[in-house]
Amino acid sequence: MVVKSYFKNFLRRHYVGDITENGEYSEDNLLLLAAGVSTVDVDTDEDTEDYEYYDGNGGKETETTSSSLNHQFSGNRKYGDPALDFVRSKLIKTSDRTVSFKVVEPDGTILKGLATITELKPYGGDANTRAEMEFTITFLGQPTEVLAGEAEPESVSVTSDTITIAEDETAQITATVAPAEANQEVTYTSENISIASVDNKGLVTGNLAGATTITVASASKPSVTTVINVTVTD
């Protein structure tokens, strides 16, 4: 059920923590960023390209070519708070600021992924006030998004993990994301399109005799994939 309401900002939760030894996102040691935090400003740093066409009477069309999502935290330093201490530990580790970052909106929508800490100011302010602290956490690339009411994708399965077709023939991939409550949208990528190409609906076309692979990935969580071995005969 989709919740319809206005929510106050403090109901949004932000978590930060270490990455795995392999440099991947991890939920094992996420820490709640809340103590001492008074303001979280969010910014989408976007790159755009403008186009003008005759059929638009010369008017401008704007395409967003890339974007990054950053969260600017400010407030007071609460010494001993695990999350703030973790952020503070990155002060002089300029080459080791990649972290796991997760945002849970009040309606249950989740954004999560690798991120980096920048603009870290661990203390400051007037002599008779509480020490101030500021830092920015920016997702690296696009985060994984799990919409409210959806389950997080756990696996992708296909009807067959091998396809054999002749040149100029086609075959259809049917993919299913588990659990059933997860977003069922997937993407298809051919390792070698000169041998076999695949469209966004999963239709494979044999182009040249040889062997290649097609990766089927969850659109909501691209790290969840399965691979199909494709052989094209002449």
Coordinates of C-alpha atoms in Angstrom, one line a residue:
M1 CA 0.0 0.0 0.0
V2 CA 1.3 3.4 -0.9
V3 CA 1.2 5.9 2.0
K4 CA -0.1 9.4 1.1
S5 CA 0.9 12.0 3.6
Y6 CA 3.2 14.8 4.4
F7 CA 6.2 13.7 6.4
K8 CA 8.7 15.7 8.5
N9 CA 12.3 15.4 7.6
F10 CA 13.4 13.7 10.8
L11 CA 11.5 10.6 9.7
R12 CA 13.9 10.1 6.9
R13 CA 16.8 7.8 8.0
H14 CA 20.4 8.0 6.8
Y15 CA 23.0 5.2 7.4
V16 CA 26.7 5.1 6.8
G17 CA 29.3 2.3 7.3
D18 CA 32.3 0.4 6.0
I19 CA 32.5 -1.3 2.6
T20 CA 33.5 -4.9 2.2
E21 CA 37.1 -6.1 1.7
N22 CA 36.4 -6.3 -2.0
G23 CA 35.2 -2.7 -2.1
E24 CA 31.5 -3.5 -2.3
Y25 CA 28.5 -2.1 -0.5
S26 CA 27.7 -3.7 2.8
E27 CA 24.7 -3.5 5.2
D28 CA 26.5 -5.4 7.9
N29 CA 27.9 -2.4 9.9
L30 CA 25.6 0.5 8.9
L31 CA 25.3 3.2 11.5
L32 CA 22.4 5.6 11.9
L33 CA 23.3 9.2 11.2
A34 CA 21.0 11.1 13.6
A35 CA 22.6 12.3 16.8
G36 CA 23.8 15.9 16.5
V37 CA 22.5 16.2 12.9
S38 CA 20.2 19.2 12.6
T39 CA 20.1 19.8 8.8
V40 CA 20.4 17.6 5.7
D41 CA 20.5 19.4 2.4
V42 CA 20.1 17.3 -0.7
D43 CA 21.5 18.3 -4.1
T44 CA 21.4 16.6 -7.5
D45 CA 24.5 17.8 -9.4
E46 CA 23.4 17.4 -13.0
D47 CA 25.1 17.8 -16.4
T48 CA 22.8 18.7 -19.3
E49 CA 22.9 19.2 -23.0
D50 CA 20.7 21.6 -24.9
Y51 CA 19.3 20.9 -28.4
E52 CA 17.3 23.0 -30.9
Y53 CA 15.3 21.5 -33.7
Y54 CA 13.2 22.8 -36.6
D55 CA 10.2 20.8 -35.5
G56 CA 10.3 22.6 -32.2
N57 CA 10.3 26.0 -33.9
G58 CA 13.9 26.4 -32.8
G59 CA 13.0 26.1 -29.1
K60 CA 15.4 24.5 -26.7
E61 CA 15.2 20.9 -25.5
T62 CA 17.3 19.9 -22.5
E63 CA 18.6 16.4 -21.9
T64 CA 20.1 15.3 -18.6
T65 CA 23.3 13.4 -19.5
S66 CA 24.5 12.6 -16.0
S67 CA 23.7 13.3 -12.3
S68 CA 25.0 12.6 -8.8
L69 CA 23.1 12.7 -5.6
N70 CA 24.7 14.2 -2.5
H71 CA 23.6 14.8 1.1
Q72 CA 25.1 17.7 3.0
F73 CA 25.0 17.1 6.8
S74 CA 25.4 19.8 9.4
G75 CA 24.9 20.1 13.1
N76 CA 26.8 19.6 16.3
R77 CA 29.5 17.0 17.0
K78 CA 28.3 14.4 19.6
Y79 CA 31.5 12.7 20.7
G80 CA 31.1 9.0 21.2
D81 CA 28.3 8.7 18.7
P82 CA 29.3 5.7 16.5
A83 CA 28.2 7.2 13.2
L84 CA 29.8 10.6 13.7
D85 CA 33.0 9.0 15.0
F86 CA 33.1 6.8 11.9
V87 CA 32.8 9.9 9.7
R88 CA 35.4 11.7 11.7
S89 CA 37.8 8.8 11.3
K90 CA 38.0 9.6 7.6
L91 CA 39.4 13.1 8.1
I92 CA 43.0 12.5 7.0
K93 CA 42.2 9.3 5.0
T94 CA 41.7 11.2 1.8
S95 CA 42.3 8.0 -0.3
D96 CA 40.0 5.9 1.9
R97 CA 36.7 7.8 2.0
T98 CA 34.5 5.3 0.1
V99 CA 31.7 4.1 2.3
S100 CA 28.4 2.3 2.3
F101 CA 25.5 4.8 2.4
K102 CA 21.7 4.1 2.7
V103 CA 18.7 6.5 2.8
V104 CA 15.3 5.3 3.9
E105 CA 12.5 7.7 3.1
P106 CA 9.4 7.9 5.3
D107 CA 7.2 5.9 2.8
G108 CA 9.7 3.1 2.7
T109 CA 11.6 3.9 -0.5
I110 CA 15.3 3.0 -0.2
L111 CA 18.3 4.4 -1.9
K112 CA 21.6 2.7 -1.2
G113 CA 25.1 2.1 -2.6
L114 CA 28.7 3.1 -2.5
A115 CA 29.4 6.7 -1.7
T116 CA 32.2 9.1 -0.8
I117 CA 32.7 11.5 2.1
T118 CA 33.9 15.0 1.2
E119 CA 34.0 18.5 2.7
L120 CA 34.5 17.1 6.2
K121 CA 34.7 19.7 8.9
P122 CA 35.1 17.9 12.2
Y123 CA 34.8 20.8 14.6
G124 CA 34.4 24.6 14.8
G125 CA 32.2 27.4 16.1
D126 CA 32.2 30.0 18.9
A127 CA 33.9 29.3 22.2
N128 CA 30.8 29.0 24.3
T129 CA 28.7 26.9 21.8
R130 CA 28.6 23.2 20.9
A131 CA 31.2 22.1 18.4
E132 CA 29.9 22.2 14.9
M133 CA 30.4 19.4 12.3
E134 CA 29.8 19.3 8.6
F135 CA 30.3 16.8 5.8
T136 CA 28.9 15.7 2.5
I137 CA 28.1 12.1 1.4
T138 CA 27.7 11.6 -2.4
F139 CA 26.6 8.4 -4.1
L140 CA 29.1 7.0 -6.6
G141 CA 27.2 6.8 -9.8
Q142 CA 23.5 6.0 -9.5
P143 CA 22.4 4.3 -6.2
T144 CA 20.2 1.2 -6.1
E145 CA 16.6 2.2 -5.6
V146 CA 13.9 0.0 -4.0
L147 CA 10.5 1.6 -4.3
A148 CA 8.0 1.6 -1.4
G149 CA 6.0 -1.6 -1.4
E150 CA 8.6 -3.4 -3.5
A151 CA 10.9 -6.1 -2.3
E152 CA 14.6 -5.9 -3.0
P153 CA 15.7 -8.1 -6.0
E154 CA 17.6 -11.2 -4.8
S155 CA 18.1 -13.2 -8.1
V156 CA 17.3 -13.2 -11.8
S157 CA 16.4 -16.5 -13.5
V158 CA 15.8 -17.3 -17.2
T159 CA 14.0 -20.2 -18.9
S160 CA 17.4 -21.5 -20.3
D161 CA 21.0 -20.5 -19.6
T162 CA 22.0 -21.6 -23.1
I163 CA 20.8 -20.4 -26.5
T164 CA 21.8 -21.9 -29.9
I165 CA 20.6 -20.1 -33.0
A166 CA 21.6 -19.8 -36.6
E167 CA 22.7 -16.6 -38.3
D168 CA 19.8 -14.2 -38.9
E169 CA 17.6 -16.3 -36.5
T170 CA 16.1 -14.9 -33.3
A171 CA 15.3 -16.3 -29.8
Q172 CA 13.4 -14.8 -27.0
I173 CA 14.8 -14.5 -23.4
T174 CA 12.2 -14.7 -20.7
A175 CA 13.5 -13.4 -17.3
T176 CA 12.0 -13.5 -13.8
V177 CA 13.2 -11.5 -10.8
A178 CA 12.8 -13.0 -7.3
P179 CA 11.1 -12.4 -5.1
A180 CA 7.9 -11.9 -7.0
E181 CA 7.2 -8.6 -5.2
A182 CA 10.4 -7.1 -6.6
N183 CA 10.5 -4.9 -9.7
Q184 CA 10.5 -7.3 -12.6
E185 CA 12.3 -4.9 -15.0
V186 CA 15.6 -6.2 -16.3
T187 CA 18.3 -5.1 -18.8
Y188 CA 20.1 -7.2 -21.4
T189 CA 23.7 -6.7 -22.5
S190 CA 25.6 -8.7 -25.1
E191 CA 29.3 -9.2 -24.6
N192 CA 29.8 -9.3 -28.4
I193 CA 27.1 -7.7 -30.5
S194 CA 28.9 -8.7 -33.7
I195 CA 28.0 -12.3 -32.9
A196 CA 24.7 -11.8 -31.2
S197 CA 22.7 -8.7 -30.4
V198 CA 19.8 -8.3 -27.9
D199 CA 17.1 -5.6 -27.7
N200 CA 15.6 -4.1 -24.6
K201 CA 12.8 -6.7 -24.7
G202 CA 15.2 -9.7 -24.6
L203 CA 15.0 -10.6 -28.3
V204 CA 18.3 -12.2 -29.4
T205 CA 19.5 -12.0 -33.0
G206 CA 22.3 -14.2 -34.4
N207 CA 24.6 -12.1 -36.4
L208 CA 27.8 -14.1 -37.0
A209 CA 28.9 -17.6 -36.3
G210 CA 30.6 -17.8 -32.9
A211 CA 30.0 -17.8 -29.1
T212 CA 29.3 -15.0 -26.7
T213 CA 27.3 -14.3 -23.5
I214 CA 24.3 -12.1 -22.6
T215 CA 24.0 -10.7 -19.1
V216 CA 20.5 -10.2 -17.7
A217 CA 20.5 -7.7 -14.8
S218 CA 17.9 -6.4 -12.4
A219 CA 17.1 -2.8 -13.4
S220 CA 16.6 -1.9 -9.7
K221 CA 19.7 -3.6 -8.5
P222 CA 22.2 -4.1 -11.4
S223 CA 24.5 -6.3 -9.3
V224 CA 21.9 -9.0 -9.4
T225 CA 22.5 -10.8 -12.7
T226 CA 22.5 -14.1 -14.6
V227 CA 24.5 -15.0 -17.7
I228 CA 23.3 -16.8 -20.8
N229 CA 25.7 -18.6 -23.1
V230 CA 24.9 -17.9 -26.7
T231 CA 26.1 -19.9 -29.7
V232 CA 25.5 -18.8 -33.3
T233 CA 25.9 -21.3 -36.1
D234 CA 26.3 -20.6 -39.8

